[in-house]
Amino acid sequence: MHPKAEKEDEAERASDDAPCTVQVAVHTPAHSAIGELLSYRSATLLAPGTLVRVPLGQREVLGVVWDRADDTAAQAPVQLRAVAGVLGGVAPLGADWRALVAFAARYYQRSLGEIALAALPAQLRTLGPEQMARRLRRPATQAEQANAIELIALSAEQESARAQISSKIGPFLMFGSTGSGKTEVYLRCVQELLQADPAAQALVMVPEINLTPQLEERFVSRFGAAQVVSLHSGMTNPQRLKSWLAAHSGQARIVLGTRMAVFASMPGLALIVVDEEHDASYKQQEGARYSARDLAIWRGHACGAKVVLGSATPSLESWHASRPPSPQDPEGGRYLRLAMPSRIGAAALPRVRRVDMGQQPHRTVFSAPLLAAITERVQRGEQCMVLLNRRGYAPVLTCSDCDWKSDCPHCSAHQVFHKIDRSLRCHHCGFAQRVPRACPACGNPDIVPIGRGTEQLEEQLAALLAGVQRADGSPVRIARIDADSTRAAGALQSQLAQVHAGEVDVLVGTQMIAKGHDFRRVSLVAAVQPDGALFSSDFRAPERLFALLMQAAGRAGRDAAWMAERGAPCEMWVQTYHPTHPVYEALRRHDYPAFAAQQLTERQQASMPPFAFQALVRADARTQPVAQGFLTAAAEAARAAALPGLEHVSLYPPVPLVVQRVAGVERAQMLIESSSRPALQHFLAAWQGVLRSTRADPVHKGLVRWLVDVDPLAI
């Protein structure tokens, strides 16, 4: 255990054994009227952070002792229920961890117990005392030596970034192009930390589960399996408990994980790395809608750990926060920007080629120049990657006679046609059914797919390349990676291994293949239909599209020596009806700073984030009028009560969501905006009681739930 945590625990345990009252955080229902902390009677003083089992209603639940009351149990004004038991063998959760949870609960407008208990492994809540004791008695894995690896020399840019992280406080934004060697800098920083302090721990986060195995492989090869654990939702409950206990005890020096890992109990935490920090996956979209990236910044500041954010396409919020001082802005941003614009080994960034689809024959899927380029690459033994961010065969089936469409009966969305198993599936509620033999409305047997998904793209590409042969004379090999093709356990790892081994010539997929993967033989990347995001009502859509295309382009030409043998530059092809759009102009130059400057100027003029702060209040109800009526009534009640911060907050009228009905539930939302983050927080905190009392009004019968989303990523 870290010396700081040991001293803290000794001080907290230095108490007599008189009966007392303890305040315990339990997982109470969201937005319930139950208090943040519940009081229980304990036979002995319990240190804050102690894990206990307590009665709640008819159940016995896990709780965290949050505070100690000064009065003894005998002086309690009411008869309190007693603590049922203490989880022996598990050290109390530290003050730093409790502070993080308390901040997250306040900022994201959720209950303290909800955040605290969701951050703990599920098996802590379900294992009995005997089972838990057996888990703790299991011998720890014997420490093993890391493999002896001859460290390659860092480039000048890598060394500069490493030196600044080592010598300065941060937080840091490592702005490095794809293939610039950011991961090696992370590894060196972790290595320095672990060598300097035998009790120090590092947390390294990635946005998605499918990026964890390759990162884990690199860390294990450098530091040994005994020092590295993973934490993500794809693990089984026993695996997650084992990793959590190793981190909590200090046995694991390095924790790798997705957004949930930001809440890992790490008493010696000294370094946090958030790779691909721009990725929307760091924002939780169900329950407590926290941003793991933003919590990482707060946690690092609170516990004195250094924080490194890394990306080739940083979020505009992080880019703005890392702006250097200027005559107009002498202070600059609060982050230190570290630039790594060059690829490792003199590898060149891909040349971006745009195809004007307005000049191509009608209904063309693959333009002739792109098809010729793919053919040439395959014949030379190179790999190609084709990106279409829509899975399935086609977005909708339709009848040409009566205009019937394959709408979901439970959602205001279409069911997507999946040809591979002849099914129609809703990607919002999961409802699935067989494809009808004829139109359900008029009986016309001629129902046809409209639009394209990755399934259809794979099929059409196979037909177009049917006569193409690889360098060894064998036929071309095409594979597809998306949420459908990787549903089975281990499918994604198997398919990625085939790509890395050179067993795939053309890889078709969604954004799953566009980020983080180190494909060494890919020399051409193509985006087939990217225009949809250019004219979205969501002001963040251009930022997301540019990041996706830049990340996808970064999969090409990563191995400089291998590309030099081929003698042809790597390429990124974009098929578009708007080839001169500013997004594609900036992409052609690989000029993220210019793109960011243009977007930030527009946002500042429109008073949008990061120059303003937003929250959404969403209402789900049986009907749309009930949902909107609840939000309107809550806004009127807030104005009538003159809530704190209201004078600095704008409440916009409620509107339906883009997909307003999901699983039979109508959804509406209200935007709250302010130029002051504290004013917005004060208002939201005061509004909680108003929202609860408004829901209790019988006029809003039919309201299913309401929730608050602070700093939303999609509006």
XYZ file of C-alpha atoms in Angstrom:
715
model
C 0.000 0.000 0.000
C 1.177 3.563 -0.681
C 2.735 5.246 2.418
C 0.282 8.134 2.125
C -2.661 5.737 2.247
C -1.138 3.827 5.201
C -0.832 6.986 7.290
C -4.369 7.988 6.377
C -5.756 4.583 7.373
C -3.846 4.557 10.682
C -5.253 7.961 11.578
C -8.788 6.980 10.621
C -8.627 3.746 12.617
C -7.234 5.404 15.734
C -10.558 5.427 17.597
C -12.142 3.640 20.551
C -14.657 0.845 20.224
C -17.689 2.719 21.587
C -20.983 2.274 19.711
C -21.503 5.007 17.137
C -23.548 6.224 14.215
C -22.030 5.963 10.738
C -23.123 7.603 7.488
C -23.223 5.076 4.651
C -23.529 5.597 0.894
C -25.766 2.979 -0.731
C -27.117 2.645 -4.242
C -30.469 4.379 -3.814
C -32.784 4.824 -6.821
C -31.773 7.701 -9.073
C -33.562 10.985 -8.282
C -35.330 9.409 -5.288
C -36.217 11.473 -2.243
C -33.930 9.291 -0.105
C -31.015 11.242 1.319
C -27.479 11.123 -0.009
C -26.246 9.190 3.039
C -28.121 6.840 5.359
C -27.401 6.527 9.094
C -26.714 3.147 10.672
C -25.701 1.930 14.111
C -22.291 0.346 14.455
C -20.844 -1.477 17.441
C -17.430 0.061 16.724
C -16.142 3.129 14.983
C -15.569 2.370 11.312
C -13.047 4.257 9.213
C -14.434 6.266 6.297
C -14.161 4.190 3.147
C -14.902 0.901 4.886
C -17.033 -1.473 2.805
C -20.028 -2.730 4.779
C -23.239 -4.678 4.303
C -26.303 -2.836 5.544
C -30.071 -3.472 5.516
C -32.098 -1.402 3.053
C -35.795 -2.196 3.006
C -36.117 -5.955 2.777
C -32.657 -6.403 1.279
C -29.085 -6.386 2.477
C -26.875 -4.255 0.242
C -23.274 -3.151 -0.060
C -22.435 0.305 1.213
C -19.434 2.564 1.772
C -18.934 4.275 5.131
C -18.655 7.911 4.182
C -18.486 9.681 7.480
C -18.657 9.191 11.233
C -21.180 11.001 13.388
C -20.040 12.397 16.737
C -23.054 11.125 18.648
C -23.133 7.563 19.927
C -25.854 5.133 18.976
C -27.468 5.603 22.396
C -27.896 9.310 21.698
C -29.486 8.797 18.284
C -32.920 10.465 18.048
C -34.444 7.474 16.260
C -33.897 3.745 16.412
C -31.288 3.061 13.745
C -30.770 -0.229 11.988
C -27.423 -1.847 12.599
C -24.584 -2.439 10.147
C -24.911 -6.104 9.160
C -21.232 -6.745 8.564
C -17.885 -5.440 7.403
C -16.041 -6.758 4.335
C -12.981 -8.037 6.122
C -9.656 -8.098 4.346
C -10.489 -5.175 2.028
C -8.759 -1.942 3.035
C -10.965 1.162 3.302
C -11.336 3.223 0.138
C -9.065 6.253 0.358
C -10.003 9.898 0.801
C -8.871 10.712 -2.760
C -11.252 8.104 -4.179
C -14.144 9.359 -2.062
C -13.436 12.928 -3.128
C -13.552 11.874 -6.799
C -16.885 10.114 -6.330
C -18.340 13.062 -4.391
C -17.275 15.513 -7.113
C -18.687 13.322 -9.896
C -22.005 13.015 -8.061
C -22.261 16.784 -7.561
C -21.148 17.781 -11.034
C -23.186 15.225 -12.980
C -26.263 15.610 -10.773
C -26.489 12.024 -9.519
C -26.712 10.490 -6.072
C -23.500 9.829 -4.169
C -24.316 6.160 -3.608
C -25.190 5.601 -7.252
C -21.741 6.769 -8.387
C -19.866 5.039 -5.568
C -21.481 1.625 -5.881
C -21.438 1.594 -9.687
C -17.677 2.162 -9.521
C -17.142 -1.010 -7.482
C -16.973 -4.563 -8.907
C -20.360 -6.287 -8.981
C -19.038 -9.275 -7.036
C -18.334 -7.104 -4.004
C -22.114 -6.707 -3.837
C -22.994 -10.363 -4.397
C -20.314 -12.532 -2.771
C -21.022 -13.741 0.739
C -18.457 -13.342 3.558
C -17.154 -16.907 3.146
C -16.811 -16.571 -0.632
C -15.079 -13.211 -0.256
C -12.685 -14.634 2.319
C -11.773 -17.432 -0.095
C -11.049 -14.905 -2.850
C -8.782 -12.929 -0.557
C -6.957 -16.065 0.614
C -6.005 -17.044 -2.922
C -2.254 -16.643 -3.323
C -1.184 -13.601 -5.258
C 0.410 -14.184 -8.624
C 4.145 -14.511 -8.260
C 5.923 -11.436 -9.496
C 7.577 -12.080 -12.798
C 10.287 -10.239 -14.572
C 9.416 -8.234 -17.623
C 10.925 -9.343 -20.869
C 14.271 -7.756 -21.584
C 13.497 -5.308 -24.364
C 16.089 -3.229 -26.082
C 14.545 0.208 -26.064
C 14.641 1.988 -29.377
C 15.932 5.544 -29.388
C 13.229 8.163 -29.133
C 12.849 10.715 -31.889
C 13.604 14.335 -31.019
C 9.865 15.060 -30.781
C 9.244 12.041 -28.545
C 12.163 12.918 -26.285
C 10.983 16.522 -25.977
C 7.477 15.367 -24.973
C 8.887 12.850 -22.454
C 11.222 15.440 -20.911
C 8.467 18.010 -20.480
C 6.110 15.486 -18.897
C 8.921 14.485 -16.544
C 9.887 18.019 -15.523
C 6.628 19.980 -15.579
C 3.307 19.736 -13.774
C 0.774 19.673 -16.614
C -1.920 18.690 -17.475
C -0.493 17.875 -20.893
C -2.117 17.578 -24.312
C 0.108 15.430 -26.529
C -0.879 16.494 -30.041
C 0.785 13.828 -32.136
C -0.054 12.775 -35.663
C -1.126 9.186 -36.274
C 1.981 7.026 -36.197
C 4.077 9.600 -34.314
C 4.863 7.208 -31.463
C 2.609 8.492 -28.682
C 2.311 5.022 -27.124
C 6.079 4.724 -26.720
C 6.110 8.049 -24.874
C 3.385 6.728 -22.552
C 5.482 3.595 -21.917
C 8.623 5.611 -21.126
C 6.731 7.918 -18.749
C 5.229 4.944 -16.903
C 8.649 3.265 -16.770
C 10.270 6.354 -15.253
C 7.490 6.646 -12.693
C 7.668 3.030 -11.555
C 11.451 3.134 -11.267
C 11.424 6.366 -9.263
C 8.752 5.326 -6.738
C 8.248 1.665 -5.727
C 4.661 2.373 -4.619
C 3.551 4.550 -7.529
C 0.733 3.473 -9.874
C -0.272 4.532 -13.391
C -3.695 4.522 -15.053
C -3.803 4.295 -18.860
C -7.187 4.634 -20.563
C -8.349 3.857 -24.101
C -11.787 4.687 -25.515
C -12.992 1.220 -26.539
C -12.640 -2.371 -25.362
C -11.298 -3.587 -28.719
C -8.210 -1.388 -28.275
C -7.354 -2.870 -24.867
C -5.730 -6.202 -25.927
C -3.055 -4.673 -28.179
C -2.216 -2.046 -25.553
C -2.104 -4.705 -22.841
C 0.279 -6.772 -24.959
C 2.715 -3.889 -25.218
C 2.574 -3.049 -21.508
C 2.888 -6.683 -20.412
C 5.897 -7.224 -22.671
C 7.543 -4.152 -21.149
C 6.595 -4.506 -17.472
C 5.503 -8.120 -16.942
C 2.016 -9.571 -16.417
C 2.180 -9.328 -12.614
C 2.240 -5.518 -12.707
C -0.497 -4.932 -15.301
C -4.263 -5.422 -14.981
C -7.194 -4.404 -17.173
C -10.578 -2.975 -16.194
C -13.408 -2.800 -18.713
C -17.014 -3.928 -19.135
C -16.053 -6.847 -21.383
C -14.514 -8.714 -18.453
C -16.356 -11.331 -16.416
C -17.299 -10.424 -12.857
C -14.534 -12.600 -11.324
C -11.948 -11.079 -13.679
C -13.028 -7.564 -12.810
C -12.955 -8.267 -9.062
C -9.458 -9.757 -9.306
C -8.147 -6.734 -11.223
C -9.866 -4.275 -8.882
C -8.414 -5.928 -5.769
C -4.932 -5.924 -7.332
C -5.204 -2.182 -8.057
C -6.807 -1.369 -4.688
C -4.084 -3.205 -2.753
C -1.285 -1.620 -4.782
C -0.124 -4.996 -6.127
C -0.916 -3.900 -9.707
C 1.262 -0.951 -10.659
C -0.451 -0.306 -14.011
C -4.181 -0.311 -14.737
C -5.356 -0.328 -18.374
C -9.002 0.296 -19.068
C -11.898 2.060 -20.696
C -13.899 4.923 -19.178
C -14.986 2.924 -16.105
C -11.323 2.641 -15.061
C -11.266 6.332 -14.108
C -12.951 5.232 -10.845
C -10.394 2.489 -10.088
C -9.211 2.558 -6.477
C -5.470 3.224 -6.790
C -3.863 4.474 -3.557
C -0.530 5.210 -5.253
C -1.898 6.897 -8.383
C 0.739 9.242 -9.815
C 0.121 9.264 -13.588
C -3.038 9.186 -15.744
C -2.899 8.763 -19.523
C -6.027 9.275 -21.636
C -5.265 8.016 -25.150
C -7.466 9.198 -28.062
C -8.868 11.752 -25.638
C -11.212 13.191 -28.265
C -13.242 9.998 -28.531
C -16.930 10.238 -27.613
C -16.740 6.807 -25.973
C -15.226 8.461 -22.907
C -18.674 9.963 -22.222
C -21.039 7.552 -20.468
C -24.443 7.592 -22.204
C -26.544 5.676 -19.668
C -27.145 6.299 -15.980
C -24.611 8.761 -14.595
C -23.484 10.533 -17.761
C -19.931 11.360 -16.756
C -16.951 12.187 -18.954
C -14.015 9.965 -17.987
C -11.601 12.374 -19.686
C -12.807 15.336 -17.646
C -12.858 13.300 -14.430
C -9.278 12.209 -15.154
C -8.220 15.868 -15.260
C -10.032 16.567 -11.979
C -8.666 13.443 -10.290
C -5.097 14.219 -11.294
C -5.351 17.755 -9.928
C -6.959 16.553 -6.680
C -4.438 13.797 -5.885
C -1.311 15.336 -7.386
C -1.030 12.910 -10.310
C 0.211 14.026 -13.711
C -2.335 13.776 -16.536
C -1.463 13.259 -20.201
C -4.158 13.533 -22.879
C -3.139 12.222 -26.287
C -4.701 12.528 -29.740
C -3.983 13.313 -33.383
C -7.349 15.118 -33.471
C -7.929 16.581 -29.990
C -11.383 17.600 -28.870
C -11.945 21.302 -29.464
C -12.363 21.735 -25.702
C -8.892 20.298 -25.029
C -7.368 22.166 -27.963
C -8.757 25.451 -26.653
C -7.598 24.613 -23.113
C -4.039 24.072 -24.421
C -3.782 27.309 -26.415
C -0.385 28.983 -25.978
C -0.161 32.507 -24.540
C -0.545 35.364 -27.016
C -0.673 39.184 -26.858
C -4.471 38.977 -26.937
C -4.521 36.141 -24.374
C -1.423 36.476 -22.137
C -2.355 33.594 -19.841
C -3.237 31.060 -22.535
C -4.844 27.748 -21.647
C -4.446 25.638 -18.515
C -2.960 22.632 -20.402
C 0.551 22.405 -21.826
C 0.507 21.387 -25.487
C 3.185 18.949 -26.642
C 3.536 18.772 -30.443
C 4.622 15.581 -32.249
C 3.763 16.283 -35.908
C 6.121 13.749 -37.531
C 5.653 10.035 -38.055
C 8.217 7.569 -36.758
C 10.851 6.309 -39.180
C 10.291 8.987 -41.816
C 6.902 7.484 -42.679
C 4.810 9.931 -44.693
C 1.218 10.832 -43.979
C -1.127 9.547 -46.692
C -1.844 11.649 -49.738
C -5.539 12.607 -49.677
C -7.410 12.209 -52.977
C -10.979 13.411 -53.424
C -13.414 11.973 -55.953
C -16.296 14.254 -56.990
C -19.208 11.816 -57.051
C -21.283 14.395 -58.871
C -19.143 13.618 -61.920
C -19.628 9.840 -61.602
C -22.463 7.816 -63.180
C -25.691 7.734 -61.147
C -25.794 5.192 -58.281
C -22.046 4.561 -58.457
C -20.778 2.955 -55.249
C -17.082 2.664 -56.060
C -15.770 5.194 -58.575
C -13.590 3.864 -61.362
C -10.411 5.627 -60.111
C -10.858 4.228 -56.586
C -11.573 0.726 -57.849
C -8.469 0.853 -60.041
C -6.360 2.027 -57.085
C -7.653 -0.802 -54.855
C -6.980 -3.348 -57.603
C -3.422 -2.119 -58.076
C -2.687 -2.279 -54.338
C -4.077 -5.803 -53.974
C -2.046 -7.046 -56.924
C 1.112 -5.689 -55.279
C 0.366 -7.534 -52.042
C -0.767 -4.471 -50.089
C -3.863 -4.095 -47.937
C -6.761 -1.654 -48.345
C -9.342 -0.431 -45.872
C -12.847 0.773 -46.814
C -14.798 2.811 -44.272
C -18.586 3.138 -44.128
C -20.005 4.096 -40.759
C -23.278 2.177 -41.168
C -23.646 -1.519 -40.486
C -26.195 -3.899 -41.936
C -27.017 -4.422 -45.614
C -29.272 -1.415 -46.128
C -30.773 1.189 -43.778
C -34.333 0.410 -44.867
C -36.524 -1.813 -47.062
C -39.292 -0.124 -49.016
C -42.181 -0.935 -51.329
C -42.280 0.964 -54.600
C -46.072 0.554 -54.931
C -47.391 1.868 -51.605
C -44.290 3.496 -50.103
C -44.240 1.069 -47.135
C -40.969 1.156 -45.220
C -39.474 -1.247 -42.702
C -40.235 0.973 -39.713
C -39.695 -0.345 -36.198
C -43.079 -0.821 -34.473
C -41.582 0.392 -31.182
C -39.346 3.279 -32.311
C -39.501 6.257 -34.646
C -36.730 4.700 -36.718
C -36.331 2.211 -39.534
C -35.446 -1.419 -39.061
C -32.154 -2.117 -40.813
C -32.044 -4.910 -43.394
C -29.408 -7.578 -42.625
C -29.114 -9.806 -45.683
C -26.746 -12.323 -44.127
C -29.521 -13.770 -41.927
C -32.538 -12.269 -43.787
C -33.591 -10.192 -40.795
C -34.848 -6.708 -40.043
C -33.302 -5.255 -36.885
C -33.804 -2.026 -34.993
C -30.454 -0.683 -33.825
C -32.178 1.388 -31.119
C -34.359 -1.085 -29.211
C -33.050 -4.390 -30.572
C -36.386 -5.605 -31.995
C -35.792 -8.108 -34.815
C -37.972 -10.077 -37.232
C -37.700 -12.032 -40.454
C -37.829 -10.166 -43.757
C -41.390 -10.438 -45.125
C -41.870 -12.279 -48.439
C -44.063 -9.446 -49.687
C -45.046 -5.933 -48.647
C -47.110 -6.203 -45.417
C -49.255 -3.256 -46.531
C -50.187 -4.100 -50.154
C -48.813 -7.566 -50.879
C -46.341 -6.409 -53.531
C -43.520 -9.011 -53.655
C -41.074 -6.415 -54.984
C -39.674 -4.809 -51.820
C -36.195 -3.385 -52.276
C -33.348 -2.112 -50.069
C -32.590 1.614 -50.043
C -29.155 2.915 -49.074
C -26.077 0.923 -48.169
C -24.464 -0.644 -45.142
C -21.209 -2.533 -44.666
C -22.804 -5.876 -45.596
C -23.830 -4.580 -49.017
C -20.507 -2.838 -49.481
C -18.666 -6.101 -48.832
C -20.907 -7.938 -51.301
C -20.531 -5.343 -54.064
C -16.791 -5.081 -53.615
C -16.467 -8.877 -53.880
C -18.348 -8.756 -57.191
C -16.243 -5.882 -58.546
C -12.961 -7.567 -57.584
C -14.007 -11.079 -58.618
C -11.412 -11.271 -61.387
C -8.566 -9.675 -59.448
C -5.687 -11.868 -58.327
C -3.113 -11.318 -55.645
C 0.613 -11.418 -56.357
C 0.673 -15.193 -55.752
C -2.234 -15.787 -58.154
C -4.836 -16.473 -55.470
C -8.183 -14.614 -55.439
C -8.648 -11.440 -53.453
C -9.714 -11.864 -49.823
C -12.274 -9.450 -48.356
C -13.308 -9.252 -44.683
C -15.816 -7.141 -42.761
C -15.486 -5.866 -39.197
C -18.461 -4.210 -37.535
C -20.732 -4.750 -34.529
C -22.552 -7.568 -36.363
C -19.529 -9.560 -37.539
C -17.833 -9.374 -34.117
C -20.815 -10.330 -31.954
C -19.441 -13.754 -30.974
C -16.907 -13.996 -28.155
C -13.365 -13.655 -29.476
C -14.521 -12.808 -33.013
C -12.949 -9.357 -33.073
C -9.556 -10.554 -31.846
C -9.607 -13.372 -34.415
C -10.466 -11.059 -37.300
C -7.889 -8.445 -36.295
C -5.256 -11.195 -36.091
C -6.064 -12.200 -39.680
C -5.577 -8.593 -40.824
C -2.257 -8.279 -38.995
C -1.100 -11.604 -40.455
C -1.765 -10.418 -44.023
C -4.608 -12.895 -44.595
C -6.990 -10.080 -45.610
C -6.534 -7.904 -48.698
C -9.481 -5.525 -48.322
C -11.007 -4.734 -44.947
C -14.514 -3.244 -44.923
C -15.843 -1.813 -41.690
C -17.313 0.905 -39.536
C -15.493 3.262 -37.174
C -14.372 0.146 -35.247
C -11.472 -0.181 -37.716
C -10.694 3.508 -37.996
C -8.889 4.244 -34.748
C -6.020 2.942 -32.708
C -5.134 -0.153 -34.747
C -1.571 -0.533 -35.955
C -2.117 -2.165 -39.356
C 1.382 -2.392 -40.815
C 0.466 -3.379 -44.396
C -2.427 -1.007 -45.134
C -1.447 1.431 -47.869
C -4.850 2.715 -48.987
C -7.867 3.864 -46.971
C -11.150 4.888 -48.589
C -14.167 6.690 -47.117
C -17.134 5.806 -49.300
C -20.088 7.900 -48.092
C -18.933 10.455 -45.490
C -21.097 13.430 -46.550
C -24.022 12.784 -44.207
C -22.316 14.436 -41.235
C -21.533 17.671 -43.110
C -25.036 19.091 -42.773
C -26.172 17.656 -39.447
C -28.127 19.817 -37.013
C -25.607 18.790 -34.331
C -22.902 21.464 -34.137
C -20.321 18.809 -33.185
C -20.879 16.748 -36.357
C -18.040 18.346 -38.421
C -15.611 17.800 -35.524
C -16.568 14.130 -35.269
C -16.322 13.610 -39.053
C -12.915 15.266 -39.316
C -11.588 13.197 -36.403
C -12.966 9.967 -37.894
C -11.429 10.625 -41.318
C -8.079 11.732 -39.891
C -7.955 8.666 -37.655
C -8.921 6.402 -40.584
C -6.255 7.994 -42.783
C -3.758 7.281 -40.030
C -4.144 3.531 -40.537
C -2.329 3.837 -43.898
C 1.428 3.773 -44.363
C 2.436 3.212 -40.729
C 5.461 1.056 -41.596
C 7.919 3.329 -43.429
C 10.349 0.556 -44.397
C 7.586 -1.675 -45.756
C 6.093 1.205 -47.779
C 9.507 2.138 -49.167
C 9.860 -1.366 -50.607
C 6.567 -0.867 -52.483
C 7.679 2.397 -54.030
C 4.252 4.038 -53.990
C 2.937 6.556 -51.440
C 0.076 5.616 -49.146
C -3.283 7.209 -49.924
C -6.576 8.277 -48.387
C -9.482 8.406 -50.846
C -12.670 10.354 -50.084
C -15.724 9.947 -52.326
C -17.861 13.044 -51.846
C -20.419 15.273 -53.513
C -18.785 18.288 -51.825
C -15.054 18.009 -52.583
C -14.311 21.661 -51.732
C -15.956 21.590 -48.306
C -13.662 23.077 -45.593
C -13.586 19.753 -43.755
C -12.115 17.995 -46.806
C -9.788 20.905 -47.580
C -8.287 20.680 -44.083
C -8.140 16.884 -44.362
C -6.227 17.132 -47.641
C -3.525 19.161 -45.874
C -3.670 17.110 -42.652
C -4.141 20.498 -41.060
C -5.934 19.974 -37.773
C -4.881 23.391 -36.347
C -6.529 25.212 -39.275
C -9.692 23.117 -38.948
C -9.800 23.717 -35.194
C -9.279 27.470 -35.608
C -12.160 27.702 -38.076
C -14.486 25.661 -35.865
C -13.575 27.562 -32.687
C -14.217 30.881 -34.417
C -17.689 29.709 -35.427
C -18.422 28.420 -31.938
C -17.252 31.607 -30.253
C -19.489 33.675 -32.523
C -22.440 31.405 -31.712
C -21.591 31.183 -27.964
C -21.241 27.410 -28.043
C -18.867 25.131 -26.108
C -16.098 25.632 -25.142
C -17.213 29.272 -24.859
C -20.456 28.312 -23.104
C -21.604 25.469 -20.882
C -24.586 23.249 -21.513
C -26.794 20.634 -19.920
C -29.757 18.680 -21.219
C -32.759 17.592 -19.206
C -34.488 14.670 -20.871
C -37.940 13.361 -20.116
C -39.213 9.925 -21.163
C -42.971 9.386 -21.114
C -45.783 7.356 -22.637
C -46.714 10.277 -24.906
C -44.793 13.214 -26.332
C -47.168 15.849 -24.795
C -46.562 14.413 -21.318
C -42.787 14.473 -21.807
C -42.746 18.051 -23.093
C -45.360 19.129 -20.547
C -43.190 17.934 -17.668
C -40.171 19.880 -18.955
C -42.221 23.026 -19.527
C -43.744 22.830 -16.043
C -40.332 22.276 -14.440
C -38.915 25.310 -16.261
C -41.860 27.482 -15.185
C -41.478 26.304 -11.587
C -37.754 27.182 -11.701
C -38.563 30.714 -12.859
C -41.297 31.109 -10.265
C -38.901 30.028 -7.491
C -36.125 32.334 -8.791
C -33.583 29.554 -8.327
C -29.910 30.462 -7.737
C -28.018 31.067 -10.969
C -31.217 31.487 -12.998
C -30.286 35.011 -14.077
C -27.206 33.592 -15.847
C -28.950 30.587 -17.408
C -31.017 30.236 -20.589
C -33.784 27.620 -20.664
C -34.836 26.689 -24.186
C -38.264 25.238 -25.063
C -38.518 21.435 -24.985
C -38.261 19.558 -28.284
C -38.451 15.883 -29.311
C -35.199 13.976 -29.728
C -34.106 13.159 -33.275
C -35.244 9.584 -32.636
C -38.139 10.596 -30.441
C -39.608 7.159 -29.692
C -37.513 4.172 -28.557
C -38.990 0.899 -27.261
C -42.425 2.504 -27.103
C -41.273 5.437 -24.954
C -41.495 9.030 -26.205
C -38.471 11.228 -25.505
C -38.147 15.004 -25.245
C -35.297 17.234 -24.134
C -34.652 20.773 -22.939
C -31.360 22.597 -23.420
C -29.958 24.668 -20.564
C -27.062 26.989 -21.412
C -24.911 29.464 -19.529
C -21.703 31.433 -20.043
C -20.751 30.533 -16.459
C -20.054 26.951 -15.362
C -20.574 27.744 -11.627
C -23.904 29.456 -12.365
C -25.084 26.453 -14.372
C -24.029 24.073 -11.591
C -25.759 26.139 -8.885
C -28.940 26.226 -10.926
C -28.934 22.488 -11.678
C -28.332 21.597 -8.026
C -31.211 23.816 -6.894
C -33.446 22.503 -9.696
C -33.230 18.868 -8.532
C -35.880 19.360 -5.845
C -38.119 21.228 -8.282
C -37.851 18.422 -10.834
C -38.763 15.846 -8.185
C -41.775 17.814 -6.945
C -42.906 18.488 -10.522
C -42.828 14.775 -11.272
C -45.011 14.101 -8.221
C -47.793 16.264 -9.678
C -50.607 13.937 -10.903
C -50.945 16.007 -14.082
C -47.697 14.389 -15.277
C -48.959 10.855 -14.906
C -47.357 8.785 -17.628
C -43.869 10.189 -17.097
C -41.451 7.252 -17.069
C -38.250 8.991 -15.976
C -36.175 12.127 -16.280
C -32.423 12.644 -16.303
C -29.820 15.380 -16.476
C -26.892 15.237 -18.915
C -24.171 17.773 -18.057
C -21.763 18.685 -20.888
C -23.698 16.634 -23.478
C -21.901 15.492 -26.618
C -24.992 15.210 -28.804
C -27.931 17.603 -28.979
